[in-house]
Tab-separated table of C-alpha atoms and ligand atoms in Angstrom:
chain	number	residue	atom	x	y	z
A	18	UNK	CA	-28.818	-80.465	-119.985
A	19	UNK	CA	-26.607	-77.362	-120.584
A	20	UNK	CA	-29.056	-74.106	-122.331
A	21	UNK	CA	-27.325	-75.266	-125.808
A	22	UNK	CA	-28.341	-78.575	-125.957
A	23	UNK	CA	-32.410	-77.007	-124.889
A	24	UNK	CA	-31.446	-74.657	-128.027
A	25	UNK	CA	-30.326	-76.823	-130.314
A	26	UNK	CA	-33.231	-79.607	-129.389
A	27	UNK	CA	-35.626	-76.540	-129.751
A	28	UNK	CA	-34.382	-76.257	-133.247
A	29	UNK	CA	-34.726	-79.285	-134.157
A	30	UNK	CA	-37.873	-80.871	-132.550
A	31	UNK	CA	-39.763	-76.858	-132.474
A	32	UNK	CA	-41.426	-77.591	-129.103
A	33	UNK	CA	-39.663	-78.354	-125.344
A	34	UNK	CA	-41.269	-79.762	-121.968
A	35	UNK	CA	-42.821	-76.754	-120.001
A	36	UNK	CA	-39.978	-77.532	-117.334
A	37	UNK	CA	-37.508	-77.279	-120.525
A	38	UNK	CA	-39.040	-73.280	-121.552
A	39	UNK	CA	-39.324	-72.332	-117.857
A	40	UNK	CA	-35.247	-73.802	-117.320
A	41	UNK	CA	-34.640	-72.035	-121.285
A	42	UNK	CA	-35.781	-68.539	-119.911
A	43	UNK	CA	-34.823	-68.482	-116.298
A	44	UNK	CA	-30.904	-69.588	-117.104
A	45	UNK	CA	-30.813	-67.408	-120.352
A	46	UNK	CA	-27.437	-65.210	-120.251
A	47	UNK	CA	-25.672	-63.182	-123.067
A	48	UNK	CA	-24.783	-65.914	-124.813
A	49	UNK	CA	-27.516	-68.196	-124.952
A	50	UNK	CA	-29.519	-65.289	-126.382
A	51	UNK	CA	-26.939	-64.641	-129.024
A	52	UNK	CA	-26.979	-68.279	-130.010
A	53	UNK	CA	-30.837	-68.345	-130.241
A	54	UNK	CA	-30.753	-64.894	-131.823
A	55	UNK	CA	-28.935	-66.242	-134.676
A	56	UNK	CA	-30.616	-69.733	-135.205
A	57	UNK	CA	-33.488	-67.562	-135.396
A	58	UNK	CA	-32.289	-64.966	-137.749
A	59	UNK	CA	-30.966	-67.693	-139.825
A	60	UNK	CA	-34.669	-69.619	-140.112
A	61	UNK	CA	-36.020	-66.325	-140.924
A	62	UNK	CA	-33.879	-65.936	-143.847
A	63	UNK	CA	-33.980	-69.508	-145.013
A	64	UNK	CA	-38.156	-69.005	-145.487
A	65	UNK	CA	-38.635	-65.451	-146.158
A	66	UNK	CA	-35.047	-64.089	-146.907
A	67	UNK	CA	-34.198	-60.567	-145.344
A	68	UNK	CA	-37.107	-58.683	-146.184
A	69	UNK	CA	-39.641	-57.548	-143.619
A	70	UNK	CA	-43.156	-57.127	-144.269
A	71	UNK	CA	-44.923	-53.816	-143.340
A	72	UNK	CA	-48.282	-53.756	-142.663
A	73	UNK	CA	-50.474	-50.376	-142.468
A	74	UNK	CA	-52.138	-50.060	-139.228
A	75	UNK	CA	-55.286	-48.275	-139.195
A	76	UNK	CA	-56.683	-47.288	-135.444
A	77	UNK	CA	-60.163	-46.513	-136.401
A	78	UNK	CA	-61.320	-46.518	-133.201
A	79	UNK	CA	-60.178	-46.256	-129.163
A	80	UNK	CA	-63.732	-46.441	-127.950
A	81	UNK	CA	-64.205	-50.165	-125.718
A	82	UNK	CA	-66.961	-51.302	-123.789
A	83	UNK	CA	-64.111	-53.226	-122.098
A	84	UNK	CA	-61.774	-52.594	-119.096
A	85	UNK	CA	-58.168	-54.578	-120.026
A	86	UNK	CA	-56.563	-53.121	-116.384
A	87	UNK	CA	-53.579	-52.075	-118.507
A	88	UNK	CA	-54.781	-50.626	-121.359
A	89	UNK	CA	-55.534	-47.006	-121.574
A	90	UNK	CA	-58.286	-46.684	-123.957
A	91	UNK	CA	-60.299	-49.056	-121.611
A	92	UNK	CA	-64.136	-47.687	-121.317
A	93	UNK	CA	-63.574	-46.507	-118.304
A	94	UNK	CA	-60.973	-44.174	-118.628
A	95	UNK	CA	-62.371	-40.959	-118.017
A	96	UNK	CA	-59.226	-39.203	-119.773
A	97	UNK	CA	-59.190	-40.670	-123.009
A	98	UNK	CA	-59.754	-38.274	-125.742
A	99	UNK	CA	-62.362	-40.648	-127.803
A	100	UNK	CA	-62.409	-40.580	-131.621
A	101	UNK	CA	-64.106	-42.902	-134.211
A	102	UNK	CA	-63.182	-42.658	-138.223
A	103	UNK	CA	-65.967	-43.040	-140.672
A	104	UNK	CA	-65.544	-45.278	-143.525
A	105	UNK	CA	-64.390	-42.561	-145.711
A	106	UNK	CA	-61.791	-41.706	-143.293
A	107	UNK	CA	-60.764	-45.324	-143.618
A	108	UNK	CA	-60.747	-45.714	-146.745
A	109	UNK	CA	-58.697	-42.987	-147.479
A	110	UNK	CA	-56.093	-44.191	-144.800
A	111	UNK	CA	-55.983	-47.185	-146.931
A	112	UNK	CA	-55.614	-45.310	-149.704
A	113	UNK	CA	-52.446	-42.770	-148.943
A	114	UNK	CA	-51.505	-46.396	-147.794
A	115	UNK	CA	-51.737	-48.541	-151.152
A	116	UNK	CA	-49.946	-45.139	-153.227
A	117	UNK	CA	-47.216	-45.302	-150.514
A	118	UNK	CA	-46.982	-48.999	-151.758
A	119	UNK	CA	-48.826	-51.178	-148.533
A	120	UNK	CA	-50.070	-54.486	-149.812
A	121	UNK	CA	-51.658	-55.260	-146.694
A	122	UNK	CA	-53.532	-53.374	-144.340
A	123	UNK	CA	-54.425	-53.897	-140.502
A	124	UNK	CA	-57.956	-52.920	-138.538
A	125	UNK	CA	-57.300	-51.890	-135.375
A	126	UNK	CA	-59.794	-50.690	-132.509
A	127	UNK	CA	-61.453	-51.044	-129.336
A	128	UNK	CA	-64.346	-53.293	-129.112
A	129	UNK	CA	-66.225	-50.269	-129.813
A	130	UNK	CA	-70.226	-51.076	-130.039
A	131	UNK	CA	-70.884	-48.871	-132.880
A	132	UNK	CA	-68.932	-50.814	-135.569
A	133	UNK	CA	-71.591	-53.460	-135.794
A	134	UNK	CA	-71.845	-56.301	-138.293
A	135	UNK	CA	-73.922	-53.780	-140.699
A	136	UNK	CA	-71.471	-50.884	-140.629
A	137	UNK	CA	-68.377	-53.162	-140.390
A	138	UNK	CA	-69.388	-55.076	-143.149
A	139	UNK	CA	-69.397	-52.541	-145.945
A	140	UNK	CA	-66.493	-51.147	-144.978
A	141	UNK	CA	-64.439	-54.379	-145.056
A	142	UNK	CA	-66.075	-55.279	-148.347
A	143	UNK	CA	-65.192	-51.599	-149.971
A	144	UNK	CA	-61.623	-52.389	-149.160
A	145	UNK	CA	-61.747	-55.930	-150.854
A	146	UNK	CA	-63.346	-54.183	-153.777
A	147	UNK	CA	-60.702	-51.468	-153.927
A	148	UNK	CA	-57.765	-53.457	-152.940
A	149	UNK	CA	-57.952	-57.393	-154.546
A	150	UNK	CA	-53.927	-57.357	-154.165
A	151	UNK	CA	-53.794	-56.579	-150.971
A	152	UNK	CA	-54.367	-58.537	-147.334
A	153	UNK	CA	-56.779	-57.416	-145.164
A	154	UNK	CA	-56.388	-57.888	-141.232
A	155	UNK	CA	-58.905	-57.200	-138.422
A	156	UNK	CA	-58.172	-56.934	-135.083
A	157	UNK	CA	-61.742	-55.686	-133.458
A	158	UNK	CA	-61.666	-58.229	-130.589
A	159	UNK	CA	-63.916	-60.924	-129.423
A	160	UNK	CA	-67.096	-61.433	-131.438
A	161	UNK	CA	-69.681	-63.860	-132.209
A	162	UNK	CA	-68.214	-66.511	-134.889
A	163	UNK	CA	-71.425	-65.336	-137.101
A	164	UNK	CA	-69.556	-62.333	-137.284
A	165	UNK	CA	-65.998	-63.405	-137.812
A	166	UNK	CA	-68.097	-65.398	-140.415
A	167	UNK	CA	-69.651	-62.395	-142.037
A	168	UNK	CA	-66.328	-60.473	-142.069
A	169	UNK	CA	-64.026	-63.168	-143.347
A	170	UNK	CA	-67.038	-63.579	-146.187
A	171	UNK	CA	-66.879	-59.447	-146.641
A	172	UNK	CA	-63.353	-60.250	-147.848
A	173	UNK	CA	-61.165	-60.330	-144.175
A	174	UNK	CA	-58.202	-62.584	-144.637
A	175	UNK	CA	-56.236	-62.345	-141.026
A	176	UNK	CA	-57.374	-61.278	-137.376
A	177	UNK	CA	-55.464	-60.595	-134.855
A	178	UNK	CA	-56.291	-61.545	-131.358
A	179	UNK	CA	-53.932	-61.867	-128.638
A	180	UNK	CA	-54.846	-64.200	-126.058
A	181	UNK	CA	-53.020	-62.028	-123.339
A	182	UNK	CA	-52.008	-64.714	-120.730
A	183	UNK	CA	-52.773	-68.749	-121.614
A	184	UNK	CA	-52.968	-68.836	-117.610
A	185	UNK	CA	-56.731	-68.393	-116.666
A	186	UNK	CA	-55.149	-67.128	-112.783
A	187	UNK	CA	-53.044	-64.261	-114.962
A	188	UNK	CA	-55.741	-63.576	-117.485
A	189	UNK	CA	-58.413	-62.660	-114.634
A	190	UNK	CA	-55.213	-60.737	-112.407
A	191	UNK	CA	-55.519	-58.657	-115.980
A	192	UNK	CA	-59.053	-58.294	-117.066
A	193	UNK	CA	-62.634	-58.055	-115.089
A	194	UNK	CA	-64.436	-60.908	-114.514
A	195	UNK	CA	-66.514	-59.794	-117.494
A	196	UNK	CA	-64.070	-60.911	-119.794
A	197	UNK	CA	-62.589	-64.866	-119.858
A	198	UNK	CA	-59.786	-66.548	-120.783
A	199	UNK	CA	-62.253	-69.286	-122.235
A	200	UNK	CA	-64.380	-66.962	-124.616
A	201	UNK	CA	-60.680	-65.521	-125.986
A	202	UNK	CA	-59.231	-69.127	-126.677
A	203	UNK	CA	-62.820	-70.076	-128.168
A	204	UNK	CA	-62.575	-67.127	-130.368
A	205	UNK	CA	-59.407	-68.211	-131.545
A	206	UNK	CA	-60.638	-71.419	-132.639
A	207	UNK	CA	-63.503	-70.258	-134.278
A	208	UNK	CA	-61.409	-67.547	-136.575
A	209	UNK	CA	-59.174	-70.853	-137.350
A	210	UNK	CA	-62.090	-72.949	-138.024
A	211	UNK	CA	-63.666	-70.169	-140.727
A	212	UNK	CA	-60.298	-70.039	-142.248
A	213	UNK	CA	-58.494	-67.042	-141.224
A	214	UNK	CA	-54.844	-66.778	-140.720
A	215	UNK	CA	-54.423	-66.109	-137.335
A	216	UNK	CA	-52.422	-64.333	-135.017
A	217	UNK	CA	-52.105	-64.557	-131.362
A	218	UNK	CA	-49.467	-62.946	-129.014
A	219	UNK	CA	-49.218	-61.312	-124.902
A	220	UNK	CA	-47.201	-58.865	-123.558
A	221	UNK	CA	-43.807	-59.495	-121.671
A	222	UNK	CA	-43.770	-58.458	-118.143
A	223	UNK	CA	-47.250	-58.132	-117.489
A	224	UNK	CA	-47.614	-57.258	-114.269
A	225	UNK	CA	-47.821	-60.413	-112.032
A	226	UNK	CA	-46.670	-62.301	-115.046
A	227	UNK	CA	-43.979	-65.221	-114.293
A	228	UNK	CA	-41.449	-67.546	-116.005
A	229	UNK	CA	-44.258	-70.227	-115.614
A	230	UNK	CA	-46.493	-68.307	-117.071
A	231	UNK	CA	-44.817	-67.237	-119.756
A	232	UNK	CA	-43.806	-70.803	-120.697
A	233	UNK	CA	-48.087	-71.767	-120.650
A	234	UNK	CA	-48.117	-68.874	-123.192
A	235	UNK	CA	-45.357	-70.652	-125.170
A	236	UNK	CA	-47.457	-74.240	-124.911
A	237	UNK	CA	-50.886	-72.689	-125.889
A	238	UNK	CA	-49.086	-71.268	-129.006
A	239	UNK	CA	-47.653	-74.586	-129.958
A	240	UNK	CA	-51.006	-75.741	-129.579
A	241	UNK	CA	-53.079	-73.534	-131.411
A	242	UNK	CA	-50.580	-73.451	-134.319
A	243	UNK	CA	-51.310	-69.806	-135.483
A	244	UNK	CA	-49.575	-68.276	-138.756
A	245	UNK	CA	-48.693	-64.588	-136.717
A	246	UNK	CA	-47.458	-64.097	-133.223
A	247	UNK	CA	-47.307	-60.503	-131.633
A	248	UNK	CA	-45.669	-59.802	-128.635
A	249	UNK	CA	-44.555	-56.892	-127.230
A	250	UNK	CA	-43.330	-55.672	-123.341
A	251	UNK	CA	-46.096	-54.745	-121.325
A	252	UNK	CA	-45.626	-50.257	-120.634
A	253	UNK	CA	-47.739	-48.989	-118.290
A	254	UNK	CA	-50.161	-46.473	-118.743
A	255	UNK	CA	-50.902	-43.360	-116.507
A	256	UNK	CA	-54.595	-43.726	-116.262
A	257	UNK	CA	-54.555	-47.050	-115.182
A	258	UNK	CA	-54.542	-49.164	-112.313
A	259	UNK	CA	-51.036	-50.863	-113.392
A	260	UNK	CA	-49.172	-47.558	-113.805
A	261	UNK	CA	-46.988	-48.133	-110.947
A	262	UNK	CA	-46.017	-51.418	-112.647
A	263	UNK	CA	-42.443	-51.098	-114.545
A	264	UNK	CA	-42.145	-52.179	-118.365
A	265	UNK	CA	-41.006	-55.329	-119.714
A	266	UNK	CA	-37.596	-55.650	-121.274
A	267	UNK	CA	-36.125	-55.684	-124.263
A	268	UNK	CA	-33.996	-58.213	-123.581
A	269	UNK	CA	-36.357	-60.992	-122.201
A	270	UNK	CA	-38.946	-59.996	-125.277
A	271	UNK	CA	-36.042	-60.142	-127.966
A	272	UNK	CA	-35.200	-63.600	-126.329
A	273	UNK	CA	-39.018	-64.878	-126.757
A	274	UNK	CA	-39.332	-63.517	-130.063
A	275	UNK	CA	-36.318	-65.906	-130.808
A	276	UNK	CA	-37.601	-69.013	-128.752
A	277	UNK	CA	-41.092	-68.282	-130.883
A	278	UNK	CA	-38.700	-68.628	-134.594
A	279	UNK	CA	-37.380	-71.524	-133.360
A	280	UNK	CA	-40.795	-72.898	-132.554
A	281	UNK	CA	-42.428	-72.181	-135.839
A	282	UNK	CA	-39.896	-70.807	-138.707
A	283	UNK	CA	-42.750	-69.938	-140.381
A	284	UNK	CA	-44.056	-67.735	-138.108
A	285	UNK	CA	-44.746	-63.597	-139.382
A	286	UNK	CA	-43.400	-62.335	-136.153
A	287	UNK	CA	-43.991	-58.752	-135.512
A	288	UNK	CA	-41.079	-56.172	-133.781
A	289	UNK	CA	-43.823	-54.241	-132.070
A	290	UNK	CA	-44.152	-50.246	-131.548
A	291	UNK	CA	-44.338	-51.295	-128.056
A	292	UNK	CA	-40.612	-52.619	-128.592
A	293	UNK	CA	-39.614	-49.343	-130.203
A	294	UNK	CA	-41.273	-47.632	-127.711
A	295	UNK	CA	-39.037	-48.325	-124.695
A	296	UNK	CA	-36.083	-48.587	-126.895
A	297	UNK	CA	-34.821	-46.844	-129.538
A	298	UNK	CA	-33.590	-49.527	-131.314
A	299	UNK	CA	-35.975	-51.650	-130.136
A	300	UNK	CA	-37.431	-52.806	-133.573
A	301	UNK	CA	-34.525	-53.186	-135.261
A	302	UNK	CA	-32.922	-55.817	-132.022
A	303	UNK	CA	-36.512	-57.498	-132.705
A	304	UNK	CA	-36.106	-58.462	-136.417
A	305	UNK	CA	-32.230	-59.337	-135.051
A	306	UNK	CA	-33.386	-61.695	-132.737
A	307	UNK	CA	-35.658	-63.090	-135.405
A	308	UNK	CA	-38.668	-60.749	-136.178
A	309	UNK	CA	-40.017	-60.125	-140.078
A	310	UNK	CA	-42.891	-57.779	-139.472
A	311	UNK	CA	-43.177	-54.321	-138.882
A	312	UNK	CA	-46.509	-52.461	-138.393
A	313	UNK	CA	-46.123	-48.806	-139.396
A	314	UNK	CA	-49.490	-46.020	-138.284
A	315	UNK	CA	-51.741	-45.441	-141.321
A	316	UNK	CA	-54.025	-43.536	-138.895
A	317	UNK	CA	-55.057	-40.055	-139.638
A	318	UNK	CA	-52.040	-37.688	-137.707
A	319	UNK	CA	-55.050	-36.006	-135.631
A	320	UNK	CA	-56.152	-39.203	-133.733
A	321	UNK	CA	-53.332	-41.002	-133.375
A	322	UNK	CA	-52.216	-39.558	-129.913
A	323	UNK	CA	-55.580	-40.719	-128.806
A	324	UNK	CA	-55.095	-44.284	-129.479
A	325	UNK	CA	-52.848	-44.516	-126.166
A	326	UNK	CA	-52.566	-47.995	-125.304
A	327	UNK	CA	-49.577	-47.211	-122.953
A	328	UNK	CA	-47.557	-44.183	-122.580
A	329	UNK	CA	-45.242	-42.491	-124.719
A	330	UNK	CA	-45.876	-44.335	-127.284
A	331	UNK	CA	-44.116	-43.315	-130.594
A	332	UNK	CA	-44.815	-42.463	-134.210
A	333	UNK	CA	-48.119	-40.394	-132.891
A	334	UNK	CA	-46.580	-37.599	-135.124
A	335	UNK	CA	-45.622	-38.488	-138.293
A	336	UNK	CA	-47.061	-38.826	-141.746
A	337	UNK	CA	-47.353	-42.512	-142.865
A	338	UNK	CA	-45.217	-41.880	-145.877
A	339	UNK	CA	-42.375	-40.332	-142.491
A	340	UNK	CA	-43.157	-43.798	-141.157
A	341	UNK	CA	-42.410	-46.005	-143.767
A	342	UNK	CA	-39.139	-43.828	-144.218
A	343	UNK	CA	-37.816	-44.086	-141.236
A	344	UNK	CA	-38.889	-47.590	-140.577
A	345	UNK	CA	-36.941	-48.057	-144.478
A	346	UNK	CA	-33.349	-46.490	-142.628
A	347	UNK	CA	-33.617	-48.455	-139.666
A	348	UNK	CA	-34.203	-51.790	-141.436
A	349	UNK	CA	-31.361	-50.738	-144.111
A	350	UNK	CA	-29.188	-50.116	-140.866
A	351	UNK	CA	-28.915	-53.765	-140.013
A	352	UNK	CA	-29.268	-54.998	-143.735
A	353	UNK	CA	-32.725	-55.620	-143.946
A	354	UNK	CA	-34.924	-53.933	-146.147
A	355	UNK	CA	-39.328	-52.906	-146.818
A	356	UNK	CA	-41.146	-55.287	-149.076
A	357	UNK	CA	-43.854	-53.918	-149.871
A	358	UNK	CA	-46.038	-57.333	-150.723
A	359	UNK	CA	-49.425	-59.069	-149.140
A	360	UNK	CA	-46.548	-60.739	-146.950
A	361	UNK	CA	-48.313	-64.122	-147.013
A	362	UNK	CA	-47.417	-66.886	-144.065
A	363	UNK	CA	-45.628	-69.496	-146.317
A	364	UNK	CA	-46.150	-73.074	-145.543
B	13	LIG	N1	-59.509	-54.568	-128.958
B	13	LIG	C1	-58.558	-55.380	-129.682
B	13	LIG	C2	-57.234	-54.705	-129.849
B	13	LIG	C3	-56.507	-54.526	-128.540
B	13	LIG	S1	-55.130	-53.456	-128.555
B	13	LIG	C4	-58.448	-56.713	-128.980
B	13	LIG	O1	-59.092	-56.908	-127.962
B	13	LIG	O2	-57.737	-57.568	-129.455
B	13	LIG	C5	-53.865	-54.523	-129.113
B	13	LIG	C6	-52.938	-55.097	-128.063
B	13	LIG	O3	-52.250	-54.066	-127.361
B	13	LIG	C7	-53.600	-55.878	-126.951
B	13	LIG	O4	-53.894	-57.173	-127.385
B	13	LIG	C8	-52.568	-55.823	-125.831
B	13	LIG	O5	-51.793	-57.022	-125.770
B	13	LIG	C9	-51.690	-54.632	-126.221
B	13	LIG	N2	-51.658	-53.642	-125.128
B	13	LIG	C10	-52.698	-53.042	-124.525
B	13	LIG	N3	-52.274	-52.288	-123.490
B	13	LIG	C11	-50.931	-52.413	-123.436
B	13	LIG	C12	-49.922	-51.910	-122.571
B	13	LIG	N4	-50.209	-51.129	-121.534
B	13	LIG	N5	-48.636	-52.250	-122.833
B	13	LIG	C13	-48.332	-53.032	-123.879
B	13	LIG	N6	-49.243	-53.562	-124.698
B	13	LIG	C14	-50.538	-53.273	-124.487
């Protein structure tokens, strides 16, 4: 089977054999990519025309008690500059937010001990009180369902969780044996269970990563059915054991963004920083291969150098209201545009 009959099956049916995604991605040339680029631009538009959804990321903390070998806030990292905001300081990140016209605000941090169940509580719960139009998404890492429980009863509506690599031989090449593939996918299921929309996601060109692999982290999506995918190339970080390790592409994560569309039109699909980190016009080839979210910094200018993931990372210096300016001209570049709305997953 030529690579647009896989397409146009993927289309229609959403979901191929493993031996199918592995053939899909291996073969993929200029033109299969343009063809998938546009069935996926077109589903986009059919379900949630050409407006992209921002969402106002808040890094509130880069302090982990874990040690993700790429990631450079990792508690081990002897050179990260640490910072943690107080509820104030969130709060009035969500604030400049909601008068720059966000609708829907994101959580980000570490899994940083401090912001128990009691302290993270409250400050999910002010937010619901301030904000009743507007989505709130956490992204604090693995926890006990209690606490997804407590949270999602606080007034949390999405988390965020990416389950890295859906092979358990990749996922334990990436983390310490601390951390397992099993707790992250039970996680998962629990946040589904409680009734959060979820999202999922990995990073392209992990180091180690392979087609296979890749097309396990295609299968586990299918399976788990989540309402947001983010995926982004893997860049490596100085401080870390992987910084010898080259980035993903642009071109192979533009591709999967597609192949995700395709899978689920539904989907709110991210075009990551990490995309516009190692291109220019990285976001902007992400929401033209199929993307419909964008995730601009709400975080305080002072910390946000600190919450280095991977290098060079961009935005670090702007004002949010820059952000949402710039992220405005690039969309209106390509004829999209900013809608500033809770930028609910339609059924
Ligand atoms: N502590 C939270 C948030 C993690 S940071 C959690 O565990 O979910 C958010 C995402 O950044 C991670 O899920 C990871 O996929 C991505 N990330 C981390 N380091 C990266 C790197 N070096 N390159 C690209 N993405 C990275």
């Amino acid at each position: 089977m030529n690579l647009h009959e896989l397409i146009d099956r993927l289309h229609k049916e959403h979901t191929l054999t493993k031996e199918e995604f592995i053939t899909l991605i291996k073969e993929r040339n200029e033109e299969s990519a343009s063809y998938l680029a546009s069935l996926a631009r077109e589903e986009a538009v059919n379900i949630y025309g050409n407006g992209v959804f921002p969402r106002g990321l808040v890094e509130f903390t880069n302090y982990c008690k874990n040690n993700c070998y790429y990631c450079g806030i990792q508690g081990s990292n002897p050179n990260a500059n640490r910072y943690r905001l107080s509820k104030e300081e969130i709060l009035s990140a969500c604030e400049n937010g909601y008068q720059l016209g966000y609708r829907s605000f994101v959580l980000q941090g570490g899994e940083d001990p401090h912001y128990t169940d009691e302290v993270m509580v409250p400050i999910v719960a002010e937010i619901r009180k301030r904000y009743p139009d507007c989505a709130i998404t956490l992204s604090l890492g693995e926890r006990s369902k209690e606490s997804y429980q407590k949270l999602y009863d606080a007034g949390a509506d999405r988390y965020l969780l990416r389950h890295e690599a859906a092979d358990p031989e990749l996922y334990q090449k990436l983390h310490p044996e601390s951390l397992s593939l099993e707790n992250r996918i039970q996680c998962l299921w629990n946040l589904k269970e409680i009734g959060y929309a979820v999202g999922t996601g990995f990073m392209v060109g992990a180091p180690y990563q392979t087609v296979e692999n890749l097309a396990d982290d295609l299968l586990f999506i299918k399976e788990l059915d989540p309402q947001m995918v983010g995926i982004g190339p893997f860049v490596p970080h100085h401080d870390t054991r992987f910084k010898e390790f080259p980035s993903g592409s642009v071109e192979l994560t533009t591709y999967l963004v597609s192949i995700l569309r395709l899978m689920n039109p539904h989907l709110l699909l991210p075009s990551t920083t990490a995309l516009g980190t190692i291109d220019p016009r990285g976001r902007e080839k992400g929401i033209l291969a199929g993307a419909n979210v964008v995730m601009p910094n709400l975080s305080p200018v002072a910390v946000r150098k600190d919450y280095s993931l991977y290098d060079n990372k961009i935005c670090t210096g702007e004002e949010a209201a820059e952000c949402a300016g710039c992220l405005g001209r690039r969309l209106a570049s390509i004829d999209y545009q900013l809608v500033f709305s809770r930028g609910d997953y339609i059924e």
